[in-house]
mmCIF file of C-alpha atoms and ligand atoms in Angstrom:
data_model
loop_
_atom_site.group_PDB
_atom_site.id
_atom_site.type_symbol
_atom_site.label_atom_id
_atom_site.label_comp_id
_atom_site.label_asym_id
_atom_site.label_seq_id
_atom_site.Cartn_x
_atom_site.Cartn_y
_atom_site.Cartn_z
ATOM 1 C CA UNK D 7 65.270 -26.859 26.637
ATOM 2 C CA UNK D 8 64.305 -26.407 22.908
ATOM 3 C CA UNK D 9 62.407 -29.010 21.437
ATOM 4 C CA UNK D 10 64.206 -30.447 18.111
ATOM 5 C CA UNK D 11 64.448 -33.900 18.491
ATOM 6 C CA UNK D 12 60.859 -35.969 18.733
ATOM 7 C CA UNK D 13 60.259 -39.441 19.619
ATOM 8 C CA UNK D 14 56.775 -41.077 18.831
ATOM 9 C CA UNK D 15 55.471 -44.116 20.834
ATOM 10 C CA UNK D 16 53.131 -46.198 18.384
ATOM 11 C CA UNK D 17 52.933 -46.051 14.461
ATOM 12 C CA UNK D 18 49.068 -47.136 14.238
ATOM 13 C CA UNK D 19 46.483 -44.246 12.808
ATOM 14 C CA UNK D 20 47.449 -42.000 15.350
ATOM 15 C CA UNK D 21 51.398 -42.300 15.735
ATOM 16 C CA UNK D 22 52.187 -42.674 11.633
ATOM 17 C CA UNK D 23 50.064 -39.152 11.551
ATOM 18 C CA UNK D 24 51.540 -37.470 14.499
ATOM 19 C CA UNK D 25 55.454 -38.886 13.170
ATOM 20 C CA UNK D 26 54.339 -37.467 9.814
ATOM 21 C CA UNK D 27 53.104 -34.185 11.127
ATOM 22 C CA UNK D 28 56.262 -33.578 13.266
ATOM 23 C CA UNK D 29 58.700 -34.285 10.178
ATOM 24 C CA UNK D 30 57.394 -32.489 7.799
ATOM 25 C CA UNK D 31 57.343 -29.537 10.564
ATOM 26 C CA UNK D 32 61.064 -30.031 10.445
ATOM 27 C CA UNK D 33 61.802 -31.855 13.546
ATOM 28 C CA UNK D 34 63.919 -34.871 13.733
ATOM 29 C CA UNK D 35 61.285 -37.765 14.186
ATOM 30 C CA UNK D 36 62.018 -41.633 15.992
ATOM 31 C CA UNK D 37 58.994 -43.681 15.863
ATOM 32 C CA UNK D 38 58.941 -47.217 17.503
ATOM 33 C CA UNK D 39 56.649 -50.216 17.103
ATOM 34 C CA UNK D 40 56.522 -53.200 18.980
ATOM 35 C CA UNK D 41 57.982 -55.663 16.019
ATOM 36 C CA UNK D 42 59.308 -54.951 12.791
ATOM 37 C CA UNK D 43 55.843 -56.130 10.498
ATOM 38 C CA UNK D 44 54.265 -53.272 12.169
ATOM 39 C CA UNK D 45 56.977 -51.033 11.856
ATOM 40 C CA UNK D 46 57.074 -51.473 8.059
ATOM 41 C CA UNK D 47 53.207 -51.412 7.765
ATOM 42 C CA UNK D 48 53.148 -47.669 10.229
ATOM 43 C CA UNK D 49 56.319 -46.314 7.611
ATOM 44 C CA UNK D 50 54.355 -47.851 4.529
ATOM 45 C CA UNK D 51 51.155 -45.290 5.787
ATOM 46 C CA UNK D 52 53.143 -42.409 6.434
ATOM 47 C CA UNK D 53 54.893 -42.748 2.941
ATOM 48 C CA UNK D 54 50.952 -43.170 1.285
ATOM 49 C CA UNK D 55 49.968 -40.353 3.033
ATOM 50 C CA UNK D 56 52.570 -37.892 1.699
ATOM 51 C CA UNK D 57 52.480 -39.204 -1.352
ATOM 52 C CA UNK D 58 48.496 -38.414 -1.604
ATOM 53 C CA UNK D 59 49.476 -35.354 -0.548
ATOM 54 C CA UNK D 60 52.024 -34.894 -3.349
ATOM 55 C CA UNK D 61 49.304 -36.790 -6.334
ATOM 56 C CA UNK D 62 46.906 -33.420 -5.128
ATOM 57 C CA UNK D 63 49.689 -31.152 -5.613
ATOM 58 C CA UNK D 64 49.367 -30.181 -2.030
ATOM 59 C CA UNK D 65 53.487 -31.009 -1.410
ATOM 60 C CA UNK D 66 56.841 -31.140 -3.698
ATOM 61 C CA UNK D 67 57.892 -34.834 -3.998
ATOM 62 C CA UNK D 68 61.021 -32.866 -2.670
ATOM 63 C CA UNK D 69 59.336 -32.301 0.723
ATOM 64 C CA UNK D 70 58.029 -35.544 0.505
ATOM 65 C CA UNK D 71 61.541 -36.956 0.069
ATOM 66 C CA UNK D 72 63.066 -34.404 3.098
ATOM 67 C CA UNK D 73 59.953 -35.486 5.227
ATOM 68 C CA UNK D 74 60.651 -39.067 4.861
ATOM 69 C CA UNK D 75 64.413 -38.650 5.461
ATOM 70 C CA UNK D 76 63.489 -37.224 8.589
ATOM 71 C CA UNK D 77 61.942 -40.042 9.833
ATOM 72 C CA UNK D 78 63.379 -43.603 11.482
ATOM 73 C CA UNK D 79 62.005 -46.270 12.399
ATOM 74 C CA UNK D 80 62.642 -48.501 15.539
ATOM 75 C CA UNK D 81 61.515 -51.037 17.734
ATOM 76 C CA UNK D 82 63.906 -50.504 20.226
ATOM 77 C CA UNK D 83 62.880 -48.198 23.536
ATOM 78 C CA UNK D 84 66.454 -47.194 23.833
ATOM 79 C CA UNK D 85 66.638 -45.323 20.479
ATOM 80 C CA UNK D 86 64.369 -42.905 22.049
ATOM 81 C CA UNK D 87 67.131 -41.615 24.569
ATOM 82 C CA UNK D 88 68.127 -38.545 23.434
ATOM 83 C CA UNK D 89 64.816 -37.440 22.262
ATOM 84 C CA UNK D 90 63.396 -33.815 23.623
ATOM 85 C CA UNK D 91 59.935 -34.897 23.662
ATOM 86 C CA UNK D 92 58.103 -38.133 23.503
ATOM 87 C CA UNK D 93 54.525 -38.661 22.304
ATOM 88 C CA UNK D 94 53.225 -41.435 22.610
ATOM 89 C CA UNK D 95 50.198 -42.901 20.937
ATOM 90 C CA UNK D 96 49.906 -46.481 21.489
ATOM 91 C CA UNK D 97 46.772 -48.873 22.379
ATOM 92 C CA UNK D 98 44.019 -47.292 24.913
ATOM 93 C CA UNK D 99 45.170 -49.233 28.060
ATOM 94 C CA UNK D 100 46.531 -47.897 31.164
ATOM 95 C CA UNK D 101 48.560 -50.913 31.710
ATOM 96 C CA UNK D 102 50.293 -50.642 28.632
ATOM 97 C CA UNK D 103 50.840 -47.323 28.735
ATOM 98 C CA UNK D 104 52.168 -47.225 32.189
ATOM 99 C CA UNK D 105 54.616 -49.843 31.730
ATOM 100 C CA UNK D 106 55.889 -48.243 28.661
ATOM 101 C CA UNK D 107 56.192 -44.927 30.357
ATOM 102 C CA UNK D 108 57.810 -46.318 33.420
ATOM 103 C CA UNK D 109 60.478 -48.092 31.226
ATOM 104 C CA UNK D 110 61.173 -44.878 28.837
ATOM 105 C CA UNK D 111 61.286 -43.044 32.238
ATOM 106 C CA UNK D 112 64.923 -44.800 33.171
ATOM 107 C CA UNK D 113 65.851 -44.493 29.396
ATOM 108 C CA UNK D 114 65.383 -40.504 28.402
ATOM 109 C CA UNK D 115 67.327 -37.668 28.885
ATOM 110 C CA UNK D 116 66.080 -36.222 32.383
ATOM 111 C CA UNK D 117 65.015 -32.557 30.819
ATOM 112 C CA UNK D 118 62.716 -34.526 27.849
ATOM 113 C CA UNK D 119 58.818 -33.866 28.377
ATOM 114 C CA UNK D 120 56.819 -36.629 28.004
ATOM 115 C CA UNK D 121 53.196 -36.455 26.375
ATOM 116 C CA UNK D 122 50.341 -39.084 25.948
ATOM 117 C CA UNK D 123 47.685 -38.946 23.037
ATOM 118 C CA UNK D 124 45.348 -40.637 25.210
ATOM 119 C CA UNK D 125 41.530 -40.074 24.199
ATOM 120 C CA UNK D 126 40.181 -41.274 27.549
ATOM 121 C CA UNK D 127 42.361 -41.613 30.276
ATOM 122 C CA UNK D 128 43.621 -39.096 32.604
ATOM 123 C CA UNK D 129 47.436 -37.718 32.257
ATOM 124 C CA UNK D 130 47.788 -37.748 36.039
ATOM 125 C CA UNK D 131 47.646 -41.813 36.558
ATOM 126 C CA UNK D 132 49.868 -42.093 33.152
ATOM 127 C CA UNK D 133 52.312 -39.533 34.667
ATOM 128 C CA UNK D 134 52.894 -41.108 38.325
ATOM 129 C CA UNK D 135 54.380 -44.149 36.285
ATOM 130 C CA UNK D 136 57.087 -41.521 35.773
ATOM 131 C CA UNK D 137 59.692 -39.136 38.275
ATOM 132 C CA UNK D 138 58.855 -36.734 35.429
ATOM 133 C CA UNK D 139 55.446 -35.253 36.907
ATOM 134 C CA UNK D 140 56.147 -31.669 35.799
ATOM 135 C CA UNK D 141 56.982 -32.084 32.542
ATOM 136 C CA UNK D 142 54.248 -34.584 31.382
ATOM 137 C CA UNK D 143 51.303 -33.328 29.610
ATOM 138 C CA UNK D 144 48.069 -34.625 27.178
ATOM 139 C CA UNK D 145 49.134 -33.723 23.316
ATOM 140 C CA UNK D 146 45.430 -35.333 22.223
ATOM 141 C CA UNK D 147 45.669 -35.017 18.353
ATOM 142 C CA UNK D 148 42.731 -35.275 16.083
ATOM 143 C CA UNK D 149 41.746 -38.464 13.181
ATOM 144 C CA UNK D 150 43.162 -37.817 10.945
ATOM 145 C CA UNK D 151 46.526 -35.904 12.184
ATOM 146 C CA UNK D 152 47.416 -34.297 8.941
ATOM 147 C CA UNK D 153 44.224 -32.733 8.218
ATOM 148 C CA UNK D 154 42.558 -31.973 11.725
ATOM 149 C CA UNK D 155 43.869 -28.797 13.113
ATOM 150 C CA UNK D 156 43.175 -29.091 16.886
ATOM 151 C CA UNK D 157 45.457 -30.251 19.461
ATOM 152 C CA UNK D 158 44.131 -30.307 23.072
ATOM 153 C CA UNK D 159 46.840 -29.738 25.599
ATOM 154 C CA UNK D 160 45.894 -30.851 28.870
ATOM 155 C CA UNK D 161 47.817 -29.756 32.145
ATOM 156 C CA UNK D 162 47.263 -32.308 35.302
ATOM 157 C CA UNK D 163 48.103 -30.765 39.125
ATOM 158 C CA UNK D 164 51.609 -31.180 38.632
ATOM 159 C CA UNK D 165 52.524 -30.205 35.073
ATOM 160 C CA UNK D 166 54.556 -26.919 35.532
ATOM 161 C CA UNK D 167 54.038 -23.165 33.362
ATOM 162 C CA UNK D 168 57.129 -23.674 31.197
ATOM 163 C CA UNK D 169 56.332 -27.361 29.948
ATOM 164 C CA UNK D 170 52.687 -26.023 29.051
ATOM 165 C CA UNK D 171 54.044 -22.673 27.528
ATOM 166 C CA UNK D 172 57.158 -25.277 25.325
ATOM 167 C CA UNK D 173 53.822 -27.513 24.383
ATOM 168 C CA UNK D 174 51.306 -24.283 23.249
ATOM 169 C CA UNK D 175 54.519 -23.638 21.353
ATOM 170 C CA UNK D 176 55.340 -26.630 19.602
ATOM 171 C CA UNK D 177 51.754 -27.558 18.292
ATOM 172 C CA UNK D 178 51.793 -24.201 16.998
ATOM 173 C CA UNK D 179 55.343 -24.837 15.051
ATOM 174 C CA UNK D 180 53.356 -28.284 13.584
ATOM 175 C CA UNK D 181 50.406 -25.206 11.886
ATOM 176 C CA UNK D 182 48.435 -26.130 14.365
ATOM 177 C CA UNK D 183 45.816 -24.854 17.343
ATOM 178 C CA UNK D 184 46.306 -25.683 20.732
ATOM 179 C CA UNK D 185 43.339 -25.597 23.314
ATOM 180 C CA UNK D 186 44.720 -25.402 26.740
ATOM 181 C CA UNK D 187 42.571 -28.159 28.511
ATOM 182 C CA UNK D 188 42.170 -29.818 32.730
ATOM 183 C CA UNK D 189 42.975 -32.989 33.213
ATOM 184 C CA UNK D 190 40.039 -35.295 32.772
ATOM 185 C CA UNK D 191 38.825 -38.134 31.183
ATOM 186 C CA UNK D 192 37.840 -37.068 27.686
ATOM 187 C CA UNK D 193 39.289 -33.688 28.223
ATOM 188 C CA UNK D 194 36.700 -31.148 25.630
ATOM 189 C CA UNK D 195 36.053 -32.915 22.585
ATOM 190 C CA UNK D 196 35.731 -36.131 23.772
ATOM 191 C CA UNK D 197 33.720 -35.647 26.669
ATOM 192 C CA UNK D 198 31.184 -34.234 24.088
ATOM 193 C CA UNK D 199 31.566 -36.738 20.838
ATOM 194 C CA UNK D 200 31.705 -39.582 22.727
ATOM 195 C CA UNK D 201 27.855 -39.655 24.118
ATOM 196 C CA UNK D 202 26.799 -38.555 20.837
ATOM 197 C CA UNK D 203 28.633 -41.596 18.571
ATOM 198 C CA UNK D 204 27.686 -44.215 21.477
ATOM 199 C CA UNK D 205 24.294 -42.713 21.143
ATOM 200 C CA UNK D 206 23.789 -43.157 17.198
ATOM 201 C CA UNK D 207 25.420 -47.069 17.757
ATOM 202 C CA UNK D 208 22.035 -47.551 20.078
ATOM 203 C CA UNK D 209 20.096 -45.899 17.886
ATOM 204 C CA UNK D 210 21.037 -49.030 15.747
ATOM 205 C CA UNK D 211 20.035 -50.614 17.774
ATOM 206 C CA UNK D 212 16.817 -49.460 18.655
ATOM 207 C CA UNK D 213 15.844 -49.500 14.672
ATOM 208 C CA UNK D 214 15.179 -45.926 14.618
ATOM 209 C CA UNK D 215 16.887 -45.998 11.271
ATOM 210 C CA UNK D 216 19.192 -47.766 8.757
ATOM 211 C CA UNK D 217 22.761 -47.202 9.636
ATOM 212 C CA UNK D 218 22.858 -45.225 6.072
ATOM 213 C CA UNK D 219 20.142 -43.064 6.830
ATOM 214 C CA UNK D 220 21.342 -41.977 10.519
ATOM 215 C CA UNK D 221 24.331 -40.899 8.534
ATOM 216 C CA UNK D 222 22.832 -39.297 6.218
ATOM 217 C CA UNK D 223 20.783 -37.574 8.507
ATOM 218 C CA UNK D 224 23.589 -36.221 10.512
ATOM 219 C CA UNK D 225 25.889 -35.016 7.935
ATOM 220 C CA UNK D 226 22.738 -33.091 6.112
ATOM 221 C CA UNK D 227 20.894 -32.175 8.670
ATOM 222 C CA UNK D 228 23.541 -30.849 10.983
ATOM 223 C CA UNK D 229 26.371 -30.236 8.003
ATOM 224 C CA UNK D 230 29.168 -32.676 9.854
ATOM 225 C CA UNK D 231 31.787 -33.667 7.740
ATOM 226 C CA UNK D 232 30.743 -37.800 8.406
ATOM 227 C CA UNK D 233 27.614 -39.274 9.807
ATOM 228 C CA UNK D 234 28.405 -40.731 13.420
ATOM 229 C CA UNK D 235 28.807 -45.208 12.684
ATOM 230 C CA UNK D 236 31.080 -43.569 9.416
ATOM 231 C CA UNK D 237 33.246 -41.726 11.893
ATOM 232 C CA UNK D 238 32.848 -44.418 14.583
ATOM 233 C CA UNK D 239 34.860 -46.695 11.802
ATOM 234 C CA UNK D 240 37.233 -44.332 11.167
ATOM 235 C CA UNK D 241 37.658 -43.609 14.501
ATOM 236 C CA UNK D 242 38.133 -47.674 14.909
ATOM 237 C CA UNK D 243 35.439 -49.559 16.742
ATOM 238 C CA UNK D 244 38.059 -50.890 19.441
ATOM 239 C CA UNK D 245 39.304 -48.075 20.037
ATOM 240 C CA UNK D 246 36.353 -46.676 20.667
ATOM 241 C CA UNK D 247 35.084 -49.559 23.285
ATOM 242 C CA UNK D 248 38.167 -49.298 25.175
ATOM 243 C CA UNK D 249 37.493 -45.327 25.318
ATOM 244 C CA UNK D 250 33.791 -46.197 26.648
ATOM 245 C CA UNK D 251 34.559 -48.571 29.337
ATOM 246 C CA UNK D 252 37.148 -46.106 30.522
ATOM 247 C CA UNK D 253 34.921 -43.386 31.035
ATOM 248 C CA UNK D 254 31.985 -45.008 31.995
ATOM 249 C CA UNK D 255 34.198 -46.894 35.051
ATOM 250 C CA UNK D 256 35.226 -42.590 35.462
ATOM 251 C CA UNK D 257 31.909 -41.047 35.400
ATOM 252 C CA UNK D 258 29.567 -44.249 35.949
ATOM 253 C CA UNK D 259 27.057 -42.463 33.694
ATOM 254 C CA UNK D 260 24.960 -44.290 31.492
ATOM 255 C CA UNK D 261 25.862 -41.709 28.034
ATOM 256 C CA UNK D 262 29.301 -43.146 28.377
ATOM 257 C CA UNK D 263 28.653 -47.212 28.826
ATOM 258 C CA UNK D 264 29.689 -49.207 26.063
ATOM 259 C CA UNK D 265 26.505 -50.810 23.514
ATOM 260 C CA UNK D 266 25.983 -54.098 23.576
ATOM 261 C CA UNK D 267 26.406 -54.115 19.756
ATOM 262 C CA UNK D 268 29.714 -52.125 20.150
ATOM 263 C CA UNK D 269 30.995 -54.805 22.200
ATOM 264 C CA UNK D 270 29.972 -57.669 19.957
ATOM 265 C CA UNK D 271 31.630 -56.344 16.770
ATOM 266 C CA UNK D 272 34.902 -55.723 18.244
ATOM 267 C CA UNK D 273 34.583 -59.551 19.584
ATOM 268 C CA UNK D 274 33.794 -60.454 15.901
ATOM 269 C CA UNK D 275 36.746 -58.851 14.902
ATOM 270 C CA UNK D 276 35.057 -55.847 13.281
ATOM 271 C CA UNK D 277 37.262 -52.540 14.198
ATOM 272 C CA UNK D 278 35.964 -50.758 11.371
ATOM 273 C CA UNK D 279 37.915 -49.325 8.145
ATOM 274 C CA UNK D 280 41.170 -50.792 9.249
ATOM 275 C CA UNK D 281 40.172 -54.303 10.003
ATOM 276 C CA UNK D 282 37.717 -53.617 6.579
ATOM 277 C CA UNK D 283 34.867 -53.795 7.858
ATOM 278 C CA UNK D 284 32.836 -52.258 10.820
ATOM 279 C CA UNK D 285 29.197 -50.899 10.126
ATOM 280 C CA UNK D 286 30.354 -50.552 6.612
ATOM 281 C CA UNK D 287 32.284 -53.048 4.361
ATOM 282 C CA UNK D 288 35.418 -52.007 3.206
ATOM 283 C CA UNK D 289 36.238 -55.150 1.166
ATOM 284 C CA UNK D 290 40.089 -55.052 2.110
HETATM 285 N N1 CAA V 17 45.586 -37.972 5.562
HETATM 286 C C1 CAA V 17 45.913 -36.789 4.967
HETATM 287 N N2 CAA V 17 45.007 -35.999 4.350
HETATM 288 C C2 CAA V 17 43.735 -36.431 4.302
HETATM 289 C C3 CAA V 17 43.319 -37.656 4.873
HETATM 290 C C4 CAA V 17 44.315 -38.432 5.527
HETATM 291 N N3 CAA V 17 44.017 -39.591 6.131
HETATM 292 N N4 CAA V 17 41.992 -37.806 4.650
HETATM 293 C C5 CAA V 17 41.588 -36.715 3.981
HETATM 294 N N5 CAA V 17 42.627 -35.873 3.779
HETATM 295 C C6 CAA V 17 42.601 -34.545 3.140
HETATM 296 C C7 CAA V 17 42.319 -34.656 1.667
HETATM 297 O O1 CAA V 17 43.543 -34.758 0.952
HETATM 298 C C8 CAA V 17 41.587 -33.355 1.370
HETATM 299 O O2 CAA V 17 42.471 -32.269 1.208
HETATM 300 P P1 CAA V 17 42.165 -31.161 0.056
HETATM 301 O O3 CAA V 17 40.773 -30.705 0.303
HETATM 302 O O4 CAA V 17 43.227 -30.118 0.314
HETATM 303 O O5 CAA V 17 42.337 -31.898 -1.221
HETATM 304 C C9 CAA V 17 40.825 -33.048 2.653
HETATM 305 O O6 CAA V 17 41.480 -33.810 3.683
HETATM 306 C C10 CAA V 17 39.405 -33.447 2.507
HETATM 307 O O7 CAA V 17 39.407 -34.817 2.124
HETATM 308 P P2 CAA V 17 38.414 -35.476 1.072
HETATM 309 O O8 CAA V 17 37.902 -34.435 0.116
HETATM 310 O O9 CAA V 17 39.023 -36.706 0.517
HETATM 311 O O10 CAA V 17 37.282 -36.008 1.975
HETATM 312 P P3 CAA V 17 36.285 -35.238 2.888
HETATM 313 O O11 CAA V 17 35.948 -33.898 2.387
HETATM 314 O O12 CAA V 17 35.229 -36.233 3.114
HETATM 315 O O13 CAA V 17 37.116 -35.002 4.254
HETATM 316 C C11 CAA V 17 37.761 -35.666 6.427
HETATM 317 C C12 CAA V 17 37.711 -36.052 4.969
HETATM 318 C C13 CAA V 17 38.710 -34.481 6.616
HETATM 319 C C14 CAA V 17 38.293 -36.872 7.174
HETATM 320 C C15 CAA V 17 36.322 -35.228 6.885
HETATM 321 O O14 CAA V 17 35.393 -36.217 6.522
HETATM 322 C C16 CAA V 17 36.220 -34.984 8.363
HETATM 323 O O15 CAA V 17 36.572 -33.925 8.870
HETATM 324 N N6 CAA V 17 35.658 -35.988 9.106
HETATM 325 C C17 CAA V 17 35.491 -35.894 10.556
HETATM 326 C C18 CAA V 17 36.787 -36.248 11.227
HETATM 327 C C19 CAA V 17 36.677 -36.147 12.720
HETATM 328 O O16 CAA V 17 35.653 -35.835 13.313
HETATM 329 N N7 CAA V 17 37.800 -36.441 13.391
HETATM 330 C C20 CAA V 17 37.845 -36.496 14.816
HETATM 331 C C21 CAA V 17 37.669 -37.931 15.253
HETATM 332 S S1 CAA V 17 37.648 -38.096 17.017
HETATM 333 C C22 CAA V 17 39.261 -38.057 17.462
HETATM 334 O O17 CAA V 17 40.154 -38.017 16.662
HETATM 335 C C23 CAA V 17 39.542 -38.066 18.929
HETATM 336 C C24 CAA V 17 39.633 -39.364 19.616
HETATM 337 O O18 CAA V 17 40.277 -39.406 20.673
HETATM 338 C C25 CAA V 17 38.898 -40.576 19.174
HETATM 339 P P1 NAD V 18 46.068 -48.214 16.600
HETATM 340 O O1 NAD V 18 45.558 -49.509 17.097
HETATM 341 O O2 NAD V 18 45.833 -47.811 15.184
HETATM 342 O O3 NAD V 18 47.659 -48.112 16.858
HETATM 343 C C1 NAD V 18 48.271 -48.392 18.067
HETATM 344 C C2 NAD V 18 49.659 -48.910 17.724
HETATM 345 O O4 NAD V 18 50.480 -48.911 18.899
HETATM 346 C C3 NAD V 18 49.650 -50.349 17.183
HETATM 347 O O5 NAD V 18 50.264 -50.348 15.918
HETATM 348 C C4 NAD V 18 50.465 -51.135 18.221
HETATM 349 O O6 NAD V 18 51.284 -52.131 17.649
HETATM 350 C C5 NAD V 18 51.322 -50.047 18.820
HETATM 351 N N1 NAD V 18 51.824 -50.345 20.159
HETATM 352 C C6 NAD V 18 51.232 -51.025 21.168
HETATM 353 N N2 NAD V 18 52.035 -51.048 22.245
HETATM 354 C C7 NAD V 18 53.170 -50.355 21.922
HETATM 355 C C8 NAD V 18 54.367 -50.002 22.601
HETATM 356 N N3 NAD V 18 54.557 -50.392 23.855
HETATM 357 N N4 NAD V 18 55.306 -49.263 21.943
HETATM 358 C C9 NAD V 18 55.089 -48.854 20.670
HETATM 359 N N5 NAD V 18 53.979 -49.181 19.968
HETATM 360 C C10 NAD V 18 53.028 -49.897 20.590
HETATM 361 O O7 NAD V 18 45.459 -47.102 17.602
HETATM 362 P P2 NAD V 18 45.291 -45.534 17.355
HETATM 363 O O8 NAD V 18 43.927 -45.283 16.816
HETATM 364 O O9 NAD V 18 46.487 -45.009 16.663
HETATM 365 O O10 NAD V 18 45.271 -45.026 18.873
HETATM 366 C C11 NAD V 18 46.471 -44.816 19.585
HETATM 367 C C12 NAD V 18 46.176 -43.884 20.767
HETATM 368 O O11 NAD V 18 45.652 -42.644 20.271
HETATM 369 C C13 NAD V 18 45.151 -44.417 21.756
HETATM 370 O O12 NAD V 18 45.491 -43.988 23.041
HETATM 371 C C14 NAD V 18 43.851 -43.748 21.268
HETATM 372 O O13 NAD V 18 42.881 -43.641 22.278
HETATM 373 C C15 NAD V 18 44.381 -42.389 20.854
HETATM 374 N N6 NAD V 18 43.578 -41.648 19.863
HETATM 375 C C16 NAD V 18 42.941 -42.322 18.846
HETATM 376 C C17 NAD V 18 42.205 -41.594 17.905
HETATM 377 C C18 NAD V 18 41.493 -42.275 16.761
HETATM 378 O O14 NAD V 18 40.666 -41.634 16.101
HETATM 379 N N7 NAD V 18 41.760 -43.539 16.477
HETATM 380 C C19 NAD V 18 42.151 -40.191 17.992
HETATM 381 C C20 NAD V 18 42.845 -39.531 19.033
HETATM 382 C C21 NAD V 18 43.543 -40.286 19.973
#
């Protein structure tokens, strides 16, 4: 089957950027949040975001306008039924994502592939929630979606040659690069950037510098784009926990076990730049 029609699970940082990604590629986009405030607030993002992109002269307000029609919102599974392919990018749990799967499963056109954005978990446990097996696969997108160009496709045991080749294929038709990738928790990038940002949150707290100068001395020293406790609150500072319990219980290494500190400023409600404030102050 061609892939025209694309349903998004999730309209959060990850699913507003992968719905706005896939729209203004051209494809017909469904996105669905749990309840309407959060559907409103995951369209209001996607609409700032072209809009930026239109204020930099980067986009027409036309093809703002065209994107945007191209997009609806729902909060209803069942609007997702005819869709060719499903991403979904919802909260790192395997409980929720399993159930969700499970209950699309019954709901979507048998030929449709399914794909998670998961950072951390493996396809393969996501996948057996479905009868689907060889045409589920890991479309793990990159903070934030509309500027990052990598998409790591991941292929478990069962995924079959055609839905990897119809994957490769569509990330290309969004501009952007796929990295074929094995099934496992982190796949590449994460596997890598996850040590290293868990590892400048206990050199916090070890006092081996202010969390200004460890960011400083990251993004001069090494020439990245954002020091690591910047990127860990863009990233989001739950998001991040939930990724470091789940492959520290994979690995049982001690590079991927959560900080203390990490863990005490998502209890204190501290997520980062979207709750306003994480290691930085956002004062929203
Ligand atoms: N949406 C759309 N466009 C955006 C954007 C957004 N949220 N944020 C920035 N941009 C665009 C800007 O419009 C700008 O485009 P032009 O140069 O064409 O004008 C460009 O990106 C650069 O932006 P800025 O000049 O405002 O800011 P910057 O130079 O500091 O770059 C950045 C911003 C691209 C985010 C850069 O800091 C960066 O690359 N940071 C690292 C991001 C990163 O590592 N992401 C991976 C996170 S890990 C992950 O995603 C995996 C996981 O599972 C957790
Ligand atoms: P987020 O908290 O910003 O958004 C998640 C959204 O999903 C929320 O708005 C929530 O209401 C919604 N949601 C929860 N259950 C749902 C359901 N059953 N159906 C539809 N929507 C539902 O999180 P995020 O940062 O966008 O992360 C989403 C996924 O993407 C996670 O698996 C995460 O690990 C992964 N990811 C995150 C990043 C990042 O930098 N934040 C990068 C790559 C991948």
């Amino acid at each position: 089957m061609t892939i025209e029609k694309v349903g998004v699970l999730g309209c959060g940082l990850m699913g507003a950027g992968i719905a706005e990604v896939c729209a203004k590629a051209g494809f017909s986009t469904v996105v669905r949040e749990v309840d309407e405030g959060l559907l409103e607030k995951g369209m209001q993002r996607i609409e700032r975001s072209l809009s930026k992109a239109v204020d930099k002269g980067k986009l027409e307000a036309v093809q703002r306008d065209e994107t945007m029609s191209r997009i609806s919102g729902t909060t209803e599974l069942e609007s997702l039924a005819d869709r060719d392919l499903v991403v979904e990018a919802i909260v790192e749990s395997l409980q929720a994502k399993v159930e969700t799967f499970a209950a699309l499963d019954r709901i979507v056109q048998d030929g449709a592939i399914f794909a998670s954005n998961t950072s951390s978990l493996t396809i393969t446990q996501i996948a057996m929630a479905t009868q689907r097996t060889d045409r589920f696969v890991g479309l793990h997108f990159f903070n934030p979606v509309p500027v990052m160009k990598l998409v790591e496709v991941v292929r478990t045991l069962m995924t079959s040659d055609e839905t990897m080749q119809q994957c490769l294929d569509f990330v290309a038709s969004l501009g952007k690069e796929g990295v074929s990738c094995r099934d496992n928790s982190g796949f590449i990038v994460n596997r890598l950037l996850v040590p290293y940002l868990l590892d400048a949150i206990r050199a916090v707290e070890e006092g081996v510098g202010s969390i200004e100068d460890i960011d400083k001395a990251m993004q001069l020293g090494c020439g990245y784009p954002m020091g690591p406790l910047t990127l860990l609150d863009f990233v989001g500072l739950d998001t991040t926990y939930y990724i470091a319990n789940i492959m520290f219980e994979e690995y049982r290494e001690k590079r991927f076990a959560p900080p203390p500190l990490l863990k005490q400023m998502v209890q204190a409600g501290r997520s980062g730049r979207k709750s306003g404030r994480g290691f930085y102050d956002y004062g929203e």
